[in-house]
Short mmCIF file of C-alpha atoms in Angstrom, two decimals:
data_model
loop_
_atom_site.label_atom_id
_atom_site.label_comp_id
_atom_site.label_asym_id
_atom_site.label_seq_id
_atom_site.Cartn_x
_atom_site.Cartn_y
_atom_site.Cartn_z
CA LYS A 1 0.02 0.25 -0.39
CA TRP A 2 1.48 3.51 -0.94
CA THR A 3 -1.16 5.04 1.23
CA GLY A 4 1.44 7.68 2.93
CA LEU A 5 3.24 8.26 -0.53
CA GLY A 6 1.77 11.82 -0.86
CA VAL A 7 2.62 12.70 3.25
CA PHE A 8 6.24 11.49 1.22
CA VAL A 9 6.38 13.97 -1.14
CA THR A 10 4.12 16.79 0.44
CA ILE A 11 7.57 16.89 3.38
CA GLY A 12 9.72 16.63 0.75
CA VAL A 13 7.82 20.00 -1.18
CA PHE A 14 8.72 22.04 2.66
CA THR A 15 12.12 20.00 2.83
CA ILE A 16 13.04 21.85 -0.24
CA HIS A 17 11.91 25.20 0.51
CA ASP A 18 13.40 25.21 3.78
CA LEU A 19 16.76 24.77 2.37
CA PHE A 20 16.27 27.12 -0.26
CA LYS A 21 14.84 29.95 0.99
CA ARG A 22 17.87 31.22 2.59
CA GLY A 23 19.05 32.34 -0.61
CA THR A 24 21.73 30.61 -2.81
CA PHE A 25 23.24 27.34 -1.79
CA ASP A 26 26.33 27.12 -1.23
CA PRO A 27 28.46 24.08 -1.18
CA LYS A 28 31.27 25.30 0.51
CA LEU A 29 29.20 25.86 3.91
CA THR A 30 29.94 22.43 5.92
CA TRP A 31 26.92 23.18 7.95
CA GLU A 32 24.50 23.53 4.51
CA VAL A 33 25.97 20.33 3.01
CA LYS A 34 25.58 18.39 6.24
CA ASP A 35 22.00 19.64 6.66
CA LEU A 36 21.27 18.83 3.10
CA VAL A 37 23.15 14.99 3.88
CA VAL A 38 21.02 15.02 6.92
CA ARG A 39 17.52 15.52 5.68
CA LEU A 40 17.92 13.38 2.29
CA SER A 41 19.04 10.49 4.46
CA LEU A 42 16.14 10.92 7.20
CA LEU A 43 13.62 11.72 3.93
CA LEU A 44 14.21 9.70 1.09
CA LEU A 45 16.80 6.88 2.08
CA LEU A 46 15.64 5.59 5.57
CA PRO A 47 11.74 5.68 4.35
CA PHE A 48 12.79 3.66 1.49
CA VAL A 49 15.56 1.15 3.17
CA PHE A 50 12.31 0.36 6.24
CA TYR A 51 10.10 -0.13 3.11
CA VAL A 52 12.53 -2.20 1.06
CA ALA A 53 13.39 -4.16 4.67
CA ASN A 54 9.86 -5.28 5.00
CA TYR A 55 9.21 -7.11 1.38
CA TYR A 56 12.67 -8.66 2.80
CA ILE A 57 11.03 -10.30 5.55
CA LEU A 58 8.04 -11.10 3.71
CA PHE A 59 9.95 -13.20 1.16
CA ALA A 60 12.02 -14.58 3.37
CA GLN A 61 8.91 -16.09 6.03
CA LEU A 62 6.65 -17.05 2.70
CA LYS A 63 7.45 -20.72 2.79
CA ASN A 64 4.10 -22.26 1.49
CA ASP A 65 1.75 -21.70 -1.23
CA GLY A 66 -1.60 -19.57 -0.62
CA PHE A 67 -3.90 -17.94 -2.52
CA GLY A 68 -1.54 -14.71 -2.49
CA SER A 69 1.09 -16.42 -4.02
CA SER A 70 -1.44 -15.97 -7.98
CA PHE A 71 0.45 -12.18 -7.60
CA MET A 72 3.84 -13.80 -7.80
CA LEU A 73 6.67 -14.65 -10.42
CA PRO A 74 6.84 -18.10 -11.61
CA ASP A 75 10.46 -18.10 -10.50
CA PHE A 76 9.49 -17.23 -6.88
CA LYS A 77 6.16 -20.00 -6.59
CA SER A 78 8.79 -22.60 -6.93
CA THR A 79 10.26 -22.02 -3.76
CA LEU A 80 6.77 -21.91 -2.44
CA ILE A 81 5.99 -26.01 -0.93
CA GLY A 82 2.17 -27.11 -2.21
CA ASN A 83 2.78 -25.08 -5.61
CA GLU A 84 2.88 -27.31 -8.76
CA LYS A 85 5.74 -25.43 -9.59
CA TYR A 86 7.66 -26.03 -6.59
CA GLY A 87 11.27 -26.93 -7.41
CA LYS A 88 11.07 -26.61 -10.90
CA LEU A 89 12.54 -23.38 -11.60
CA VAL A 90 15.36 -21.51 -10.49
CA PRO A 91 14.76 -19.15 -7.58
CA PRO A 92 14.58 -14.96 -8.85
CA THR A 93 16.47 -12.06 -7.18
CA PHE A 94 14.96 -10.48 -4.64
CA TYR A 95 15.71 -7.34 -6.76
CA GLU A 96 13.06 -8.98 -9.22
CA SER A 97 10.51 -9.86 -7.24
CA PHE A 98 10.15 -6.80 -5.10
CA VAL A 99 10.51 -4.65 -8.29
CA TYR A 100 7.12 -7.39 -10.14
CA LEU A 101 5.17 -6.81 -6.73
CA GLN A 102 5.36 -3.35 -7.04
CA LYS A 103 3.74 -3.23 -10.49
CA GLU A 104 1.42 -6.14 -9.40
CA MET A 105 -0.18 -4.02 -6.29
CA PHE A 106 -0.53 -1.05 -8.89
CA ARG A 107 -2.10 -2.90 -11.38
CA ALA A 108 -4.15 -4.77 -9.36
CA ASN A 109 -5.68 -1.19 -7.30
CA ARG A 110 -5.28 0.34 -10.39
CA ASP A 111 -8.43 -2.03 -12.05
CA ILE A 112 -10.42 -2.40 -9.14
CA SER A 113 -14.25 -1.75 -10.26
CA THR A 114 -16.23 -3.60 -7.82
CA PRO A 115 -17.73 -2.22 -4.92
CA HIS A 116 -17.10 -3.00 -1.39
CA HIS A 117 -19.59 -3.18 1.61
CA TRP A 118 -16.79 -1.18 3.63
CA GLN A 119 -15.87 1.35 1.43
CA SER A 120 -16.32 4.77 1.96
CA ASN A 121 -16.58 8.40 0.44
CA TRP A 122 -13.29 10.56 0.98
CA SER A 123 -16.14 13.23 2.43
CA THR A 124 -16.64 11.57 5.17
CA TRP A 125 -13.19 10.27 6.39
CA PRO A 126 -12.62 13.04 9.01
CA ILE A 127 -15.40 12.13 11.35
CA MET A 128 -14.79 8.50 11.05
CA GLN A 129 -18.40 7.70 9.61
CA ARG A 130 -17.73 4.21 7.65
CA PRO A 131 -14.86 2.42 9.91
CA ILE A 132 -14.26 -1.02 8.68
CA ASN A 133 -15.51 -4.15 10.44
CA ALA A 134 -12.19 -6.33 9.46
CA TRP A 135 -13.43 -9.32 11.44
CA SER A 136 -16.36 -11.48 13.26
CA GLY A 137 -15.97 -14.07 15.51
CA PRO A 138 -18.79 -16.82 16.20
CA ILE A 139 -21.93 -15.73 18.42
CA ASP A 140 -22.43 -17.61 21.55
CA SER A 141 -25.87 -19.08 21.05
CA LEU A 142 -26.45 -18.45 25.24
CA SER A 143 -25.21 -15.25 25.55
CA ARG A 144 -25.17 -14.25 22.29
CA SER A 145 -22.23 -12.13 22.84
CA GLN A 146 -19.84 -11.74 19.85
CA SER A 147 -16.19 -10.53 19.34
CA ARG A 148 -15.29 -8.42 16.34
CA ILE A 149 -12.12 -6.56 15.06
CA TYR A 150 -12.49 -3.23 13.86
CA LEU A 151 -10.46 -0.29 12.00
CA PHE A 152 -11.90 2.05 14.30
CA GLY A 153 -10.04 4.99 15.73
CA ASN A 154 -11.08 7.11 18.62
CA PRO A 155 -14.57 9.11 17.96
CA PHE A 156 -13.40 11.88 20.48
CA VAL A 157 -9.93 12.24 18.76
CA TRP A 158 -11.06 12.62 15.27
CA TRP A 159 -13.41 14.60 15.91
CA PHE A 160 -11.89 16.93 17.95
CA CYS A 161 -8.53 17.16 15.65
CA PHE A 162 -10.83 17.60 12.59
CA GLY A 163 -12.31 20.94 14.71
CA ALA A 164 -9.07 22.22 14.86
CA VAL A 165 -8.25 21.51 11.30
CA LEU A 166 -11.66 23.56 10.16
CA ILE A 167 -10.86 26.26 12.90
CA SER A 168 -6.91 26.80 12.68
CA PRO A 169 -7.44 28.46 9.30
CA ILE A 170 -10.02 30.99 10.72
CA CYS A 171 -7.07 31.53 13.65
CA LEU A 172 -4.54 32.10 11.27
CA LEU A 173 -6.43 35.17 9.65
CA ILE A 174 -7.48 36.57 12.72
CA ASN A 175 -3.92 36.52 14.07
CA SER A 176 -2.42 38.07 10.72
CA TYR A 177 -4.80 40.41 10.65
CA PHE A 178 -4.36 41.81 14.65
CA ASN A 179 -0.80 41.78 13.88
CA LYS A 180 -1.25 44.75 11.90
CA LYS A 181 -2.76 46.57 14.34
CA SER A 182 -1.68 47.87 17.65
CA GLU A 183 -0.20 45.24 20.21
CA LYS A 184 -3.39 46.81 22.41
CA LEU A 185 -5.73 45.79 19.45
CA SER A 186 -3.96 42.47 18.93
CA TYR A 187 -4.15 40.79 22.58
CA PHE A 188 -7.96 39.98 21.14
CA SER A 189 -6.81 37.56 18.42
CA PRO A 190 -6.58 33.78 19.93
CA LEU A 191 -3.39 33.43 18.43
CA SER A 192 -1.67 37.21 18.23
CA HIS A 193 1.07 35.58 20.39
CA ILE A 194 2.28 32.68 18.07
CA SER A 195 5.60 33.19 16.61
CA ASN A 196 6.04 33.68 12.64
CA GLY A 197 8.04 29.78 13.06
CA ILE A 198 5.28 28.33 14.93
CA SER A 199 2.35 30.19 12.36
CA ARG A 200 4.48 28.68 9.24
CA ARG A 201 4.50 25.19 11.10
CA LEU A 202 0.62 25.79 11.45
CA CYS A 203 0.19 26.08 7.40
CA GLN A 204 2.72 23.56 6.68
CA PHE A 205 1.04 21.39 9.04
CA TYR A 206 -2.52 21.87 7.04
CA GLY A 207 -0.88 22.19 3.75
CA CYS A 208 0.47 18.21 4.57
CA TYR A 209 -3.25 17.95 5.76
CA LEU A 210 -5.05 19.01 2.62
CA LEU A 211 -2.26 17.52 -0.09
CA SER A 212 -2.65 13.78 1.59
CA PHE A 213 -6.64 13.76 1.80
CA LEU A 214 -7.90 16.07 -1.04
CA PRO A 215 -6.75 14.06 -4.16
CA TYR A 216 -9.23 11.25 -2.68
CA MET A 217 -11.78 13.34 -4.38
CA LEU A 218 -10.37 12.37 -8.27
CA VAL A 219 -10.31 8.77 -6.80
CA LYS A 220 -12.67 7.09 -9.21
CA ARG A 221 -12.10 3.43 -7.68
CA GLY A 222 -13.67 2.72 -3.86
CA CYS A 223 -11.53 3.72 -0.94
CA PHE A 224 -11.26 2.89 2.52
CA LEU A 225 -10.80 4.86 6.04
CA TYR A 226 -7.27 3.98 6.26
CA HIS A 227 -6.71 6.22 3.42
CA TYR A 228 -7.38 8.83 5.98
CA MET A 229 -4.48 7.71 8.50
CA PRO A 230 -1.96 10.13 6.84
CA SER A 231 -4.12 13.25 6.99
CA LEU A 232 -5.32 12.09 10.99
CA LEU A 233 -1.53 12.51 11.84
CA PHE A 234 -1.23 15.76 10.19
CA SER A 235 -4.83 16.76 11.93
CA ILE A 236 -3.63 15.61 15.83
CA LEU A 237 -0.40 17.99 15.13
CA ILE A 238 -2.31 21.17 14.09
CA SER A 239 -4.66 20.19 16.93
CA GLY A 240 -1.76 20.20 19.52
CA ILE A 241 -1.09 23.62 17.91
CA VAL A 242 -3.97 25.28 17.71
CA VAL A 243 -5.05 24.26 21.68
CA ASP A 244 -1.57 24.91 22.90
CA CYS A 245 -2.00 28.66 21.45
CA LEU A 246 -5.36 29.08 22.65
CA LEU A 247 -4.60 28.15 26.16
CA THR A 248 -1.85 30.37 26.66
CA LYS A 249 -4.64 33.15 26.40
CA ILE A 250 -6.35 32.53 29.44
CA SER A 251 -5.28 31.53 33.28
CA GLU A 252 -2.96 28.37 34.03
CA TYR A 253 -5.83 27.27 36.13
CA VAL A 254 -8.12 26.99 33.85
CA SER A 255 -6.11 25.81 30.96
CA TRP A 256 -4.89 22.56 33.53
CA ILE A 257 -8.69 22.18 33.68
CA VAL A 258 -9.45 21.86 29.87
CA VAL A 259 -6.03 19.59 29.75
CA ILE A 260 -7.50 17.36 32.42
CA VAL A 261 -10.91 17.14 30.63
CA LEU A 262 -9.71 16.14 27.16
CA VAL A 263 -7.20 13.65 28.56
CA ILE A 264 -10.53 12.12 30.59
CA VAL A 265 -12.70 12.69 27.63
CA PHE A 266 -9.49 10.64 25.51
CA THR A 267 -9.35 8.11 27.63
CA PHE A 268 -12.63 7.44 28.42
CA GLY A 269 -13.08 7.15 24.36
CA PHE A 270 -10.16 4.56 24.14
CA TRP A 271 -11.39 2.13 26.76
CA TYR A 272 -14.94 2.36 25.99
CA TRP A 273 -14.40 1.67 22.04
CA SER A 274 -11.11 -0.47 22.36
CA PRO A 275 -13.58 -3.66 22.21
CA LEU A 276 -14.44 -2.76 18.51
CA VAL A 277 -10.43 -2.40 17.82
CA TYR A 278 -8.95 -5.58 19.88
CA GLY A 279 -11.55 -8.54 19.41
CA ILE A 280 -12.76 -8.23 23.23
CA THR A 281 -16.11 -9.76 23.33
CA LEU A 282 -19.12 -8.01 23.57
CA THR A 283 -22.74 -8.83 24.18
CA LYS A 284 -25.28 -7.53 21.61
CA ASP A 285 -26.20 -4.23 24.00
CA GLN A 286 -23.15 -3.86 24.81
CA TYR A 287 -22.08 -3.49 20.73
CA GLU A 288 -25.04 -1.56 19.42
CA ALA A 289 -24.58 1.07 22.44
CA ARG A 290 -21.54 1.85 21.13
CA LEU A 291 -22.75 2.33 17.76
CA TRP A 292 -23.03 6.26 17.86
CA LEU A 293 -23.50 6.19 14.40
CA SER A 294 -26.02 3.60 12.26
CA SER A 295 -23.51 4.17 9.74
CA TRP A 296 -20.54 1.86 12.21
CA ASN A 297 -22.77 -1.30 11.94
#
């Protein structure tokens, strides 16, 4: 899955911007060269090595034939116990298997045309309107209880972070307006105290959020909630900045109360809905009580 590819490109754009906004890049400046090497290593090399290493482990662990082997090269199938080609061909190199599988994943995802019961529209992801039921266990004949495993987030976190995403542009606009006024007037701006650096980061996170989320408007095939995961990470970062900035405008005592309330609410949400994530058995009444939205069923 290449769900995070948009984030990879987006961060790369901001990295290049940060490097060259200082002016002409001078390779003679040792610190600039080191900075460039570190950024490129962390942004390009490390993620690529991690990605490839996962497939190395995957290929090393695949010993037996299965329905997924249809996506593999004939040479690779010859290494799988139970496959009709087992032992008949010379095993291919890791590079050939890796490249072939990437092409197959792209082709398979591109050609998806049939709808899926758990697919969802991109516009519903920020409020987690349609999670994914990945597994359902057998129903107990006596208690009618059942275990389920959902791709399901903490609704309080998702909704809170999406709210922060919605108000952050408004806060930045207000801050920009009042910063042009006198210091006395700027006090009334919720974010008037934000440094230019923090404002820039908030804009960058917001840009990352949009660039990793909005392209799904153009995707015609069925998509799922997990495509929103990279955007969710950026919405969490955005909410952290927004909350921090807003709380510094009120008393420390009230700020602590707000923080404690948020922690309690988020912790309760994790406890309450975690059975749907970790396969903890629930009775029918307990399960239905957690379906706050009818689309979650």
